[in-house]
Amino acid sequence: DVVMTQSPLSLPVTLGQPASISCRSSQSLIYSDGDTYLNWFQQRPGQSPRRLIYKVSNRDSGVPDRFSGSGSGTDFTLKISRVEAEDVGVYYCMEGTHWPPITFGQGTRLEIK
Amino acid sequence: EVQLLQSGGGLVQPGGSLRLSCAASGFTFTNYAMSWVRQAPGKGLEWVSAISGTGADTYYADSVKGRFTISRDNFKNTVYLQMHSLRAEDTAVYYCAKVEVTTIRAGFDYWGQGTLVTVSS
């Protein structure tokens, strides 16, 4: 199975400052149809996961534009341009290219400094 | 509005059984695969099982294969996870999730509220 490795695992950020989370896969995530099935999820404390980004860089409806996704092949990044208090939580990358199974990264905990 | 309403969690002894349910609304249920994802206390997300829109195809993580069974009732718009031979390591919050499009590899666009399963004597 593909291994998804996130870094850092803990990310203290000052309000208003940018944040960046890396996700690396052990194999390329480019599927035979040309798409890359790499998603990002946010899980706020005590809540269910919520998808932020799908297929690397597409923001879900209602997701603030301070969130952006980028990358290709095996290296991907989630960026928050200016962190707000409501962004506290754990962020997960997820790959589906090598389905089955679906594989998640370990998660990155974002906290306010 | 898409809603996934889960029920059926609780405390069960090791070796016991439990059935989780997830009632869906707000979309054409038969058109979408559904899945279960779990999260052990203080841990990350782990994919558990998935089922195609018709119910003809089912998939399982190696950790639950042979013990868990996923099914769906397209008349009741409900997906189930029947869990047998439960172990302490199955203790987790279980989430029901809707697959985004027709292919499960696209991932999950909506999640249920989660239900806690505790396996302990």
Coordinates of N, CA and C in Angstrom, one line a residue:
Chain A
D1 N 0.8 -1.2 0.0 CA 0.0 0.0 0.0 C 0.9 1.3 0.0
V2 N 0.3 2.3 -0.5 CA 1.0 3.6 -0.5 C 1.1 4.2 0.9
V3 N 2.2 4.8 1.2 CA 2.4 5.4 2.5 C 2.3 6.9 2.3
M4 N 1.5 7.6 3.1 CA 1.4 9.1 3.0 C 2.0 9.6 4.3
T5 N 3.0 10.5 4.1 CA 3.8 11.1 5.2 C 3.6 12.6 5.2
Q6 N 3.0 13.0 6.3 CA 2.8 14.5 6.5 C 3.9 15.1 7.4
S7 N 4.2 16.3 7.1 CA 5.1 17.1 8.0 C 4.7 18.6 7.9
P8 N 4.9 19.3 9.1 CA 5.2 18.7 10.4 C 4.0 18.0 11.0
L9 N 4.2 17.3 12.1 CA 3.0 16.7 12.7 C 2.4 17.7 13.7
S10 N 3.1 18.7 14.1 CA 2.6 19.7 15.0 C 3.0 21.1 14.4
L11 N 2.1 22.0 14.3 CA 2.3 23.3 13.6 C 1.8 24.4 14.5
P12 N 2.6 25.1 15.3 CA 2.2 26.3 16.0 C 2.3 27.5 15.1
V13 N 1.2 28.3 15.0 CA 1.2 29.4 14.1 C 0.6 30.6 14.8
T14 N 1.2 31.8 14.6 CA 0.7 33.0 15.1 C -0.5 33.5 14.2
L15 N -1.5 34.0 14.9 CA -2.7 34.5 14.1 C -2.3 35.5 13.1
G16 N -2.8 35.3 11.9 CA -2.5 36.2 10.8 C -1.3 35.8 9.9
Q17 N -0.6 34.8 10.4 CA 0.6 34.4 9.7 C 0.3 33.2 8.8
P18 N 1.1 32.9 7.8 CA 0.8 31.8 6.9 C 1.2 30.5 7.5
A19 N 0.6 29.4 7.0 CA 1.0 28.0 7.5 C 1.0 27.1 6.2
S20 N 1.9 26.1 6.3 CA 2.1 25.2 5.2 C 2.3 23.8 5.8
I21 N 1.6 22.9 5.2 CA 1.6 21.4 5.5 C 2.0 20.6 4.3
S22 N 3.0 19.8 4.5 CA 3.5 18.9 3.4 C 2.9 17.5 3.5
C23 N 2.7 16.9 2.4 CA 2.2 15.5 2.3 C 3.0 14.9 1.2
R24 N 3.7 13.8 1.5 CA 4.5 13.1 0.5 C 4.0 11.6 0.4
S25 N 3.8 11.1 -0.8 CA 3.4 9.8 -1.0 C 4.6 8.9 -1.4
S26 N 4.5 7.6 -1.1 CA 5.6 6.7 -1.4 C 5.6 6.3 -2.9
Q27 N 4.5 6.6 -3.6 CA 4.3 6.4 -5.0 C 3.6 7.6 -5.7
S28 N 3.8 7.7 -7.0 CA 3.2 8.8 -7.7 C 1.7 8.7 -7.6
L29 N 1.0 9.8 -7.4 CA -0.5 9.8 -7.3 C -1.2 10.1 -8.6
I30 N -0.5 10.1 -9.7 CA -1.1 10.4 -11.0 C -1.8 9.1 -11.4
Y31 N -3.1 9.1 -11.6 CA -3.8 8.0 -12.1 C -3.8 7.9 -13.6
S32 N -4.2 6.7 -14.1 CA -4.2 6.5 -15.5 C -5.1 7.4 -16.3
D33 N -6.1 8.0 -15.6 CA -7.1 8.9 -16.3 C -6.5 10.3 -16.4
G34 N -5.3 10.5 -15.8 CA -4.7 11.8 -15.8 C -4.9 12.6 -14.6
D35 N -5.9 12.2 -13.8 CA -6.2 12.9 -12.5 C -5.3 12.5 -11.4
T36 N -5.2 13.3 -10.4 CA -4.4 13.0 -9.2 C -5.4 13.1 -8.0
Y37 N -5.6 11.9 -7.4 CA -6.6 11.8 -6.4 C -6.0 12.0 -5.0
L38 N -5.8 13.3 -4.7 CA -5.2 13.7 -3.5 C -6.1 14.8 -2.9
N39 N -6.7 14.5 -1.7 CA -7.6 15.4 -1.0 C -7.0 15.9 0.3
W40 N -7.5 17.0 0.8 CA -7.1 17.5 2.1 C -8.4 17.6 3.0
F41 N -8.3 17.2 4.2 CA -9.4 17.3 5.2 C -9.0 18.1 6.4
Q42 N -10.0 18.8 7.0 CA -9.8 19.5 8.2 C -10.7 18.9 9.3
Q43 N -10.1 18.6 10.5 CA -11.0 18.1 11.5 C -10.8 19.0 12.7
R44 N -11.8 19.9 13.0 CA -11.8 20.7 14.2 C -12.0 19.9 15.4
P45 N -11.6 20.4 16.6 CA -11.8 19.6 17.8 C -13.2 19.2 18.0
G46 N -13.5 17.9 18.2 CA -14.8 17.4 18.5 C -15.7 17.3 17.3
Q47 N -15.2 17.6 16.1 CA -16.0 17.5 14.9 C -15.6 16.4 14.0
S48 N -16.5 16.1 13.0 CA -16.2 15.2 11.9 C -15.3 15.9 11.0
P49 N -14.5 15.1 10.2 CA -13.7 15.6 9.2 C -14.5 16.4 8.1
R50 N -13.9 17.4 7.5 CA -14.5 18.2 6.5 C -13.5 18.3 5.3
R51 N -14.0 18.0 4.1 CA -13.1 18.1 3.0 C -12.9 19.6 2.6
L52 N -11.6 20.0 2.4 CA -11.2 21.3 2.0 C -10.9 21.4 0.5
I53 N -10.1 20.4 0.1 CA -9.5 20.4 -1.2 C -9.6 19.0 -1.8
Y54 N -10.0 19.0 -3.1 CA -10.0 17.7 -3.8 C -9.2 17.8 -5.1
K55 N -8.7 16.6 -5.5 CA -7.8 16.5 -6.6 C -6.7 17.6 -6.6
V56 N -6.0 17.7 -5.6 CA -4.8 18.5 -5.4 C -5.1 20.0 -5.1
S57 N -5.9 20.6 -5.9 CA -6.0 22.1 -5.8 C -7.4 22.7 -5.9
N58 N -8.4 21.8 -5.9 CA -9.8 22.3 -6.1 C -10.4 22.5 -4.7
R59 N -10.8 23.8 -4.4 CA -11.4 24.1 -3.1 C -12.9 23.7 -3.1
D60 N -13.3 23.1 -2.0 CA -14.7 22.7 -1.9 C -15.5 24.0 -1.7
S61 N -16.8 23.9 -2.0 CA -17.7 25.0 -1.8 C -17.8 25.4 -0.3
G62 N -17.7 26.7 -0.1 CA -17.7 27.2 1.3 C -16.4 27.3 2.0
V63 N -15.3 26.8 1.4 CA -14.0 26.8 2.0 C -13.4 28.2 1.7
P64 N -12.9 28.9 2.7 CA -12.3 30.2 2.5 C -11.1 30.1 1.5
D65 N -11.0 31.2 0.8 CA -9.9 31.2 -0.3 C -8.5 31.4 0.3
R66 N -8.4 31.5 1.6 CA -7.1 31.5 2.3 C -6.5 30.1 2.3
F67 N -7.3 29.1 2.0 CA -6.8 27.7 1.9 C -6.5 27.4 0.4
S68 N -5.3 26.8 0.1 CA -5.0 26.5 -1.2 C -4.2 25.2 -1.2
G69 N -4.3 24.4 -2.3 CA -3.6 23.2 -2.4 C -2.7 23.2 -3.7
S70 N -1.6 22.5 -3.6 CA -0.7 22.5 -4.8 C 0.1 21.2 -4.7
G71 N 0.8 20.9 -5.8 CA 1.7 19.8 -5.8 C 1.5 18.9 -7.0
S72 N 2.3 17.9 -7.2 CA 2.2 16.9 -8.2 C 3.0 15.7 -7.9
G73 N 2.7 14.6 -8.6 CA 3.5 13.4 -8.4 C 3.4 12.8 -7.0
T74 N 4.4 13.1 -6.2 CA 4.5 12.6 -4.9 C 4.5 13.6 -3.8
D75 N 4.6 14.9 -4.2 CA 4.8 16.0 -3.2 C 3.6 17.0 -3.3
F76 N 3.0 17.2 -2.1 CA 1.8 18.0 -2.1 C 1.8 18.9 -0.9
T77 N 1.2 20.1 -1.0 CA 1.2 21.1 0.0 C -0.2 21.7 0.2
L78 N -0.6 21.9 1.5 CA -1.7 22.7 1.8 C -1.2 24.0 2.5
K79 N -1.7 25.1 2.0 CA -1.3 26.4 2.5 C -2.5 27.1 3.0
I80 N -2.2 27.8 4.1 CA -3.2 28.8 4.7 C -2.5 30.1 4.6
S81 N -3.1 31.1 3.9 CA -2.4 32.3 3.7 C -2.3 33.2 5.0
R82 N -3.4 33.2 5.7 CA -3.4 33.9 7.0 C -4.2 33.1 8.0
V83 N -3.6 32.5 9.0 CA -4.3 31.6 9.9 C -5.3 32.4 10.8
E84 N -6.5 31.9 10.9 CA -7.5 32.4 11.8 C -7.7 31.4 13.0
A85 N -8.3 31.9 14.0 CA -8.6 31.1 15.2 C -9.4 29.8 14.8
E86 N -10.3 29.9 13.9 CA -11.2 28.8 13.5 C -10.5 27.7 12.7
D87 N -9.2 28.0 12.4 CA -8.4 27.0 11.6 C -7.7 26.0 12.5
V88 N -7.9 26.2 13.8 CA -7.3 25.2 14.8 C -7.9 23.8 14.6
G89 N -7.1 22.8 14.5 CA -7.5 21.4 14.3 C -6.5 20.6 13.7
V90 N -6.9 19.4 13.2 CA -5.9 18.5 12.6 C -6.2 18.4 11.1
Y91 N -5.2 18.4 10.3 CA -5.3 18.4 8.9 C -4.8 17.1 8.3
Y92 N -5.5 16.4 7.4 CA -5.1 15.1 6.9 C -5.1 15.2 5.4
C93 N -4.1 14.6 4.8 CA -4.1 14.4 3.3 C -4.7 13.0 3.1
M94 N -5.2 12.7 2.0 CA -5.8 11.4 1.7 C -5.6 11.1 0.2
E95 N -5.1 9.9 -0.1 CA -5.0 9.5 -1.5 C -5.9 8.4 -1.9
G96 N -6.4 8.5 -3.1 CA -7.3 7.5 -3.7 C -6.8 6.9 -5.0
T97 N -5.7 7.4 -5.5 CA -5.2 6.9 -6.7 C -5.0 5.4 -6.7
H98 N -4.5 4.9 -5.6 CA -4.1 3.5 -5.6 C -5.2 2.7 -4.9
W99 N -6.4 3.2 -4.9 CA -7.6 2.5 -4.4 C -7.7 1.1 -5.0
P100 N -8.1 0.0 -4.3 CA -8.2 0.0 -2.8 C -6.8 -0.2 -2.2
P101 N -6.5 0.3 -1.0 CA -7.5 1.0 -0.1 C -7.4 2.5 -0.3
I102 N -8.1 3.2 0.5 CA -7.9 4.7 0.7 C -6.9 4.8 1.8
T103 N -6.0 5.7 1.6 CA -4.9 5.9 2.6 C -4.9 7.4 3.1
F104 N -4.8 7.6 4.4 CA -4.7 8.9 4.9 C -3.3 9.1 5.5
G105 N -2.9 10.4 5.5 CA -1.7 10.8 6.2 C -1.9 10.7 7.7
Q106 N -0.8 10.9 8.5 CA -1.0 10.8 10.0 C -1.7 11.9 10.6
G107 N -1.8 13.0 9.9 CA -2.4 14.2 10.4 C -1.4 15.2 10.9
T108 N -1.7 16.5 10.8 CA -0.9 17.6 11.3 C -1.8 18.5 12.2
R109 N -1.4 18.6 13.4 CA -2.1 19.4 14.4 C -1.7 20.9 14.3
L110 N -2.6 21.7 13.9 CA -2.4 23.2 13.9 C -2.9 23.8 15.1
E111 N -2.0 24.6 15.8 CA -2.4 25.3 17.0 C -2.0 26.8 16.9
I112 N -2.6 27.6 17.7 CA -2.3 29.0 17.7 C -1.2 29.2 18.7
K113 N -0.2 29.9 18.3 CA 1.0 30.2 19.2 C 0.6 31.2 20.3
Chain B
E1 N -30.0 19.5 1.1 CA -28.8 19.4 1.9 C -28.5 17.9 2.3
V2 N -27.3 17.6 2.0 CA -26.8 16.2 2.3 C -26.7 16.0 3.8
Q3 N -27.4 14.9 4.3 CA -27.2 14.6 5.7 C -27.0 13.1 5.9
L4 N -26.1 12.8 6.8 CA -25.8 11.4 7.1 C -25.9 11.2 8.6
L5 N -27.0 10.5 9.0 CA -27.3 10.4 10.4 C -27.0 9.0 10.9
Q6 N -26.0 8.9 11.8 CA -25.5 7.6 12.3 C -26.2 7.2 13.6
S7 N -26.2 5.9 13.8 CA -26.7 5.3 15.0 C -26.1 3.9 15.2
G8 N -26.2 3.4 16.4 CA -25.8 2.0 16.7 C -24.5 1.8 17.5
G9 N -23.8 2.8 17.9 CA -22.6 2.6 18.6 C -22.9 2.1 20.0
G10 N -21.8 1.9 20.8 CA -21.9 1.6 22.2 C -20.8 0.7 22.7
L11 N -21.0 0.2 23.9 CA -20.0 -0.6 24.6 C -20.3 -2.1 24.3
V12 N -19.3 -2.8 23.9 CA -19.4 -4.3 23.6 C -18.2 -5.0 24.2
Q13 N -18.4 -6.2 24.6 CA -17.3 -7.0 25.1 C -16.5 -7.6 24.0
P14 N -15.2 -7.8 24.2 CA -14.4 -8.5 23.2 C -15.0 -9.8 22.7
G15 N -15.0 -9.9 21.4 CA -15.6 -11.1 20.8 C -17.1 -10.9 20.4
G16 N -17.6 -9.8 20.9 CA -19.0 -9.5 20.6 C -19.3 -8.9 19.2
S17 N -20.5 -8.5 19.0 CA -21.0 -8.0 17.7 C -21.7 -6.7 17.9
L18 N -21.8 -5.9 16.9 CA -22.5 -4.6 16.9 C -22.8 -4.2 15.4
R19 N -23.9 -3.6 15.2 CA -24.2 -3.1 13.9 C -24.4 -1.6 13.9
L20 N -23.7 -0.9 13.0 CA -23.8 0.5 12.9 C -24.7 0.8 11.7
S21 N -25.5 1.9 11.8 CA -26.4 2.4 10.7 C -26.1 3.8 10.3
C22 N -26.3 4.1 9.1 CA -26.1 5.5 8.6 C -27.2 5.8 7.6
A23 N -28.2 6.7 8.0 CA -29.3 7.0 7.2 C -29.0 8.3 6.4
A24 N -29.1 8.2 5.1 CA -28.7 9.3 4.2 C -29.9 10.0 3.7
S25 N -29.8 11.3 3.4 CA -30.8 12.1 2.8 C -30.1 13.3 2.0
G26 N -30.9 13.9 1.1 CA -30.4 15.0 0.4 C -29.7 14.7 -0.9
F27 N -29.7 13.5 -1.3 CA -29.0 13.1 -2.6 C -29.6 11.8 -3.0
T28 N -29.4 11.5 -4.3 CA -29.9 10.2 -4.8 C -29.0 9.1 -4.4
F29 N -29.4 8.4 -3.3 CA -28.6 7.4 -2.6 C -28.0 6.4 -3.5
T30 N -28.8 5.8 -4.4 CA -28.3 4.7 -5.2 C -27.2 5.1 -6.2
N31 N -27.0 6.4 -6.4 CA -26.0 6.8 -7.4 C -24.6 6.9 -6.8
Y32 N -24.5 6.7 -5.5 CA -23.2 6.9 -4.8 C -22.7 5.8 -4.0
A33 N -21.5 5.5 -4.1 CA -20.9 4.6 -3.1 C -20.8 5.2 -1.8
M34 N -20.7 4.4 -0.7 CA -20.6 4.8 0.6 C -19.5 4.1 1.3
S35 N -19.0 4.7 2.4 CA -17.9 4.1 3.1 C -17.9 4.3 4.6
W36 N -17.1 3.6 5.3 CA -16.9 3.8 6.7 C -15.4 4.1 7.0
V37 N -15.2 5.0 7.8 CA -13.8 5.4 8.2 C -13.8 5.5 9.7
R38 N -12.8 5.0 10.4 CA -12.8 5.1 11.8 C -11.6 5.9 12.4
Q39 N -11.7 6.2 13.6 CA -10.6 7.0 14.3 C -10.5 6.5 15.7
A40 N -9.5 5.8 16.0 CA -9.2 5.4 17.4 C -8.9 6.6 18.3
P41 N -9.2 6.5 19.6 CA -9.0 7.6 20.5 C -7.6 8.3 20.3
G42 N -7.6 9.6 20.0 CA -6.4 10.3 19.9 C -5.5 10.0 18.7
K43 N -6.1 9.2 17.7 CA -5.3 8.8 16.6 C -5.9 9.4 15.3
G44 N -5.3 9.0 14.2 CA -5.7 9.5 12.9 C -6.8 8.7 12.2
L45 N -7.1 9.0 11.0 CA -8.2 8.4 10.3 C -7.8 7.1 9.6
E46 N -8.6 6.1 9.6 CA -8.4 4.8 9.0 C -9.6 4.4 8.2
W47 N -9.4 4.2 6.9 CA -10.5 3.7 6.1 C -10.8 2.3 6.5
V48 N -12.1 1.9 6.5 CA -12.5 0.6 7.0 C -13.2 -0.2 5.9
S49 N -14.1 0.4 5.2 CA -14.9 -0.4 4.3 C -15.6 0.5 3.3
A50 N -16.0 0.0 2.1 CA -16.8 0.7 1.2 C -17.7 -0.2 0.4
I51 N -18.8 0.4 -0.2 CA -19.8 -0.4 -0.9 C -20.2 0.5 -2.1
S52 N -20.4 -0.2 -3.3 CA -20.8 0.5 -4.4 C -22.3 0.9 -4.3
G53 N -22.7 1.8 -5.3 CA -24.1 2.3 -5.2 C -25.1 1.2 -5.3
T54 N -24.9 0.2 -6.1 CA -25.9 -0.9 -6.2 C -25.7 -1.9 -5.0
G55 N -24.6 -1.9 -4.3 CA -24.4 -2.9 -3.3 C -23.7 -4.1 -3.8
A56 N -23.4 -4.2 -5.1 CA -22.8 -5.4 -5.7 C -21.3 -5.6 -5.3
D57 N -20.7 -4.4 -5.1 CA -19.2 -4.5 -4.8 C -18.9 -4.0 -3.4
T58 N -18.2 -4.7 -2.7 CA -17.8 -4.3 -1.3 C -16.3 -4.5 -1.2
Y59 N -15.7 -3.6 -0.3 CA -14.3 -3.6 -0.1 C -14.0 -3.4 1.4
Y60 N -12.9 -4.0 1.9 CA -12.6 -4.0 3.3 C -11.1 -3.7 3.5
A61 N -10.8 -3.0 4.6 CA -9.4 -3.0 5.0 C -8.9 -4.3 5.5
D62 N -7.7 -4.6 5.4 CA -7.2 -5.9 5.9 C -7.5 -6.1 7.3
S63 N -7.5 -5.0 8.1 CA -7.6 -5.1 9.6 C -9.0 -5.6 10.0
V64 N -10.0 -5.5 9.1 CA -11.4 -5.9 9.4 C -11.9 -7.0 8.5
K65 N -11.2 -7.4 7.5 CA -11.7 -8.4 6.5 C -12.0 -9.7 7.2
G66 N -13.2 -10.2 6.9 CA -13.6 -11.5 7.5 C -14.4 -11.3 8.8
R67 N -14.3 -10.1 9.4 CA -15.0 -9.8 10.6 C -16.2 -8.8 10.5
F68 N -16.0 -7.8 9.6 CA -17.0 -6.8 9.3 C -17.6 -7.0 8.0
T69 N -18.9 -6.6 7.9 CA -19.7 -6.7 6.6 C -20.4 -5.4 6.4
I70 N -20.2 -4.8 5.3 CA -20.9 -3.6 4.9 C -22.0 -4.0 4.0
S71 N -23.1 -3.3 4.1 CA -24.3 -3.5 3.3 C -25.1 -2.2 3.2
R72 N -26.1 -2.2 2.3 CA -26.9 -1.1 2.1 C -28.3 -1.5 1.7
D73 N -29.3 -0.7 2.1 CA -30.7 -0.8 1.7 C -31.1 0.4 1.0
N74 N -31.1 0.3 -0.4 CA -31.4 1.5 -1.2 C -32.9 1.9 -1.1
F75 N -33.7 1.1 -0.5 CA -35.1 1.6 -0.3 C -35.2 2.5 0.9
K76 N -34.3 2.1 1.9 CA -34.3 2.9 3.2 C -33.2 4.0 3.2
N77 N -32.5 4.1 2.1 CA -31.3 5.0 2.0 C -30.4 4.9 3.2
T78 N -30.1 3.7 3.5 CA -29.3 3.4 4.7 C -28.1 2.5 4.4
V79 N -27.0 2.8 5.0 CA -25.8 1.9 4.9 C -25.5 1.3 6.3
Y80 N -25.0 0.1 6.3 CA -24.8 -0.6 7.6 C -23.4 -1.1 7.6
L81 N -22.9 -1.2 8.9 CA -21.6 -1.9 9.1 C -21.9 -2.9 10.2
Q82 N -21.9 -4.2 9.9 CA -22.0 -5.3 10.8 C -20.7 -5.7 11.3
M83 N -20.4 -5.6 12.6 CA -19.1 -5.9 13.1 C -19.2 -7.1 14.0
H84 N -18.4 -8.1 13.8 CA -18.3 -9.4 14.6 C -16.9 -9.5 15.1
S85 N -16.8 -10.4 16.1 CA -15.5 -10.8 16.7 C -14.7 -9.5 17.0
L86 N -15.4 -8.6 17.7 CA -14.7 -7.3 18.0 C -13.6 -7.4 18.9
R87 N -12.6 -6.6 18.7 CA -11.3 -6.6 19.5 C -11.1 -5.2 20.1
A88 N -10.3 -5.2 21.1 CA -10.0 -3.9 21.8 C -9.5 -2.8 20.8
E89 N -8.8 -3.3 19.8 CA -8.2 -2.3 18.8 C -9.3 -1.8 17.8
D90 N -10.5 -2.3 17.9 CA -11.6 -1.8 17.1 C -12.2 -0.6 17.7
T91 N -11.9 -0.3 19.0 CA -12.4 0.8 19.7 C -12.1 2.1 18.9
A92 N -13.1 2.8 18.5 CA -12.9 4.0 17.7 C -14.2 4.7 17.5
V93 N -14.1 6.0 17.1 CA -15.3 6.6 16.5 C -15.4 6.2 15.0
Y94 N -16.6 5.7 14.7 CA -16.8 5.3 13.3 C -17.6 6.3 12.5
Y95 N -17.1 6.8 11.4 CA -17.7 7.7 10.6 C -18.3 7.1 9.3
C96 N -19.5 7.4 8.9 CA -20.0 7.1 7.7 C -19.7 8.2 6.7
A97 N -19.3 7.9 5.5 CA -18.9 9.0 4.5 C -19.5 8.7 3.1
K98 N -19.9 9.7 2.5 CA -20.4 9.6 1.1 C -19.3 9.8 0.1
V99 N -19.2 8.9 -0.8 CA -18.2 9.0 -1.9 C -18.6 10.2 -2.8
E100 N -17.7 10.9 -3.3 CA -18.0 12.1 -4.1 C -18.7 11.8 -5.4
V101 N -18.2 11.0 -6.1 CA -18.7 10.7 -7.5 C -18.9 9.1 -7.6
T102 N -18.8 8.6 -8.8 CA -19.1 7.2 -9.0 C -17.9 6.4 -8.6
T103 N -16.7 7.0 -8.5 CA -15.5 6.2 -8.2 C -15.0 6.5 -6.8
I104 N -14.8 5.4 -6.1 CA -14.4 5.5 -4.7 C -13.1 6.2 -4.5
R105 N -12.2 6.1 -5.5 CA -10.9 6.7 -5.4 C -11.0 8.2 -5.3
A106 N -12.1 8.8 -5.7 CA -12.3 10.3 -5.5 C -12.4 10.7 -4.1
G107 N -12.7 9.8 -3.2 CA -12.8 10.2 -1.8 C -14.2 10.6 -1.3
F108 N -14.2 11.3 -0.2 CA -15.4 11.6 0.5 C -15.8 13.0 0.6
D109 N -17.0 13.4 0.2 CA -17.3 14.8 0.3 C -18.2 15.2 1.5
Y110 N -18.9 14.2 2.1 CA -19.7 14.4 3.2 C -19.5 13.3 4.3
W111 N -19.6 13.7 5.5 CA -19.3 12.8 6.6 C -20.5 12.8 7.6
G112 N -20.7 11.7 8.3 CA -21.7 11.6 9.3 C -21.1 12.2 10.6
Q113 N -21.9 12.2 11.7 CA -21.5 12.8 12.9 C -20.5 11.9 13.7
G114 N -20.4 10.7 13.3 CA -19.6 9.8 14.1 C -20.3 9.1 15.2
T115 N -19.9 7.8 15.4 CA -20.5 7.1 16.5 C -19.4 6.3 17.2
L116 N -19.4 6.3 18.5 CA -18.3 5.7 19.3 C -18.6 4.2 19.5
V117 N -17.6 3.4 19.2 CA -17.7 1.9 19.5 C -16.6 1.7 20.5
T118 N -16.9 1.1 21.7 CA -15.9 0.8 22.7 C -16.0 -0.7 22.9
V119 N -14.8 -1.3 22.7 CA -14.7 -2.8 22.9 C -13.9 -3.0 24.2
S120 N -14.6 -3.4 25.2 CA -14.0 -3.6 26.5 C -14.8 -4.5 27.4
S121 N -14.1 -5.2 28.3 CA -14.8 -6.1 29.2 C -15.0 -5.4 30.6

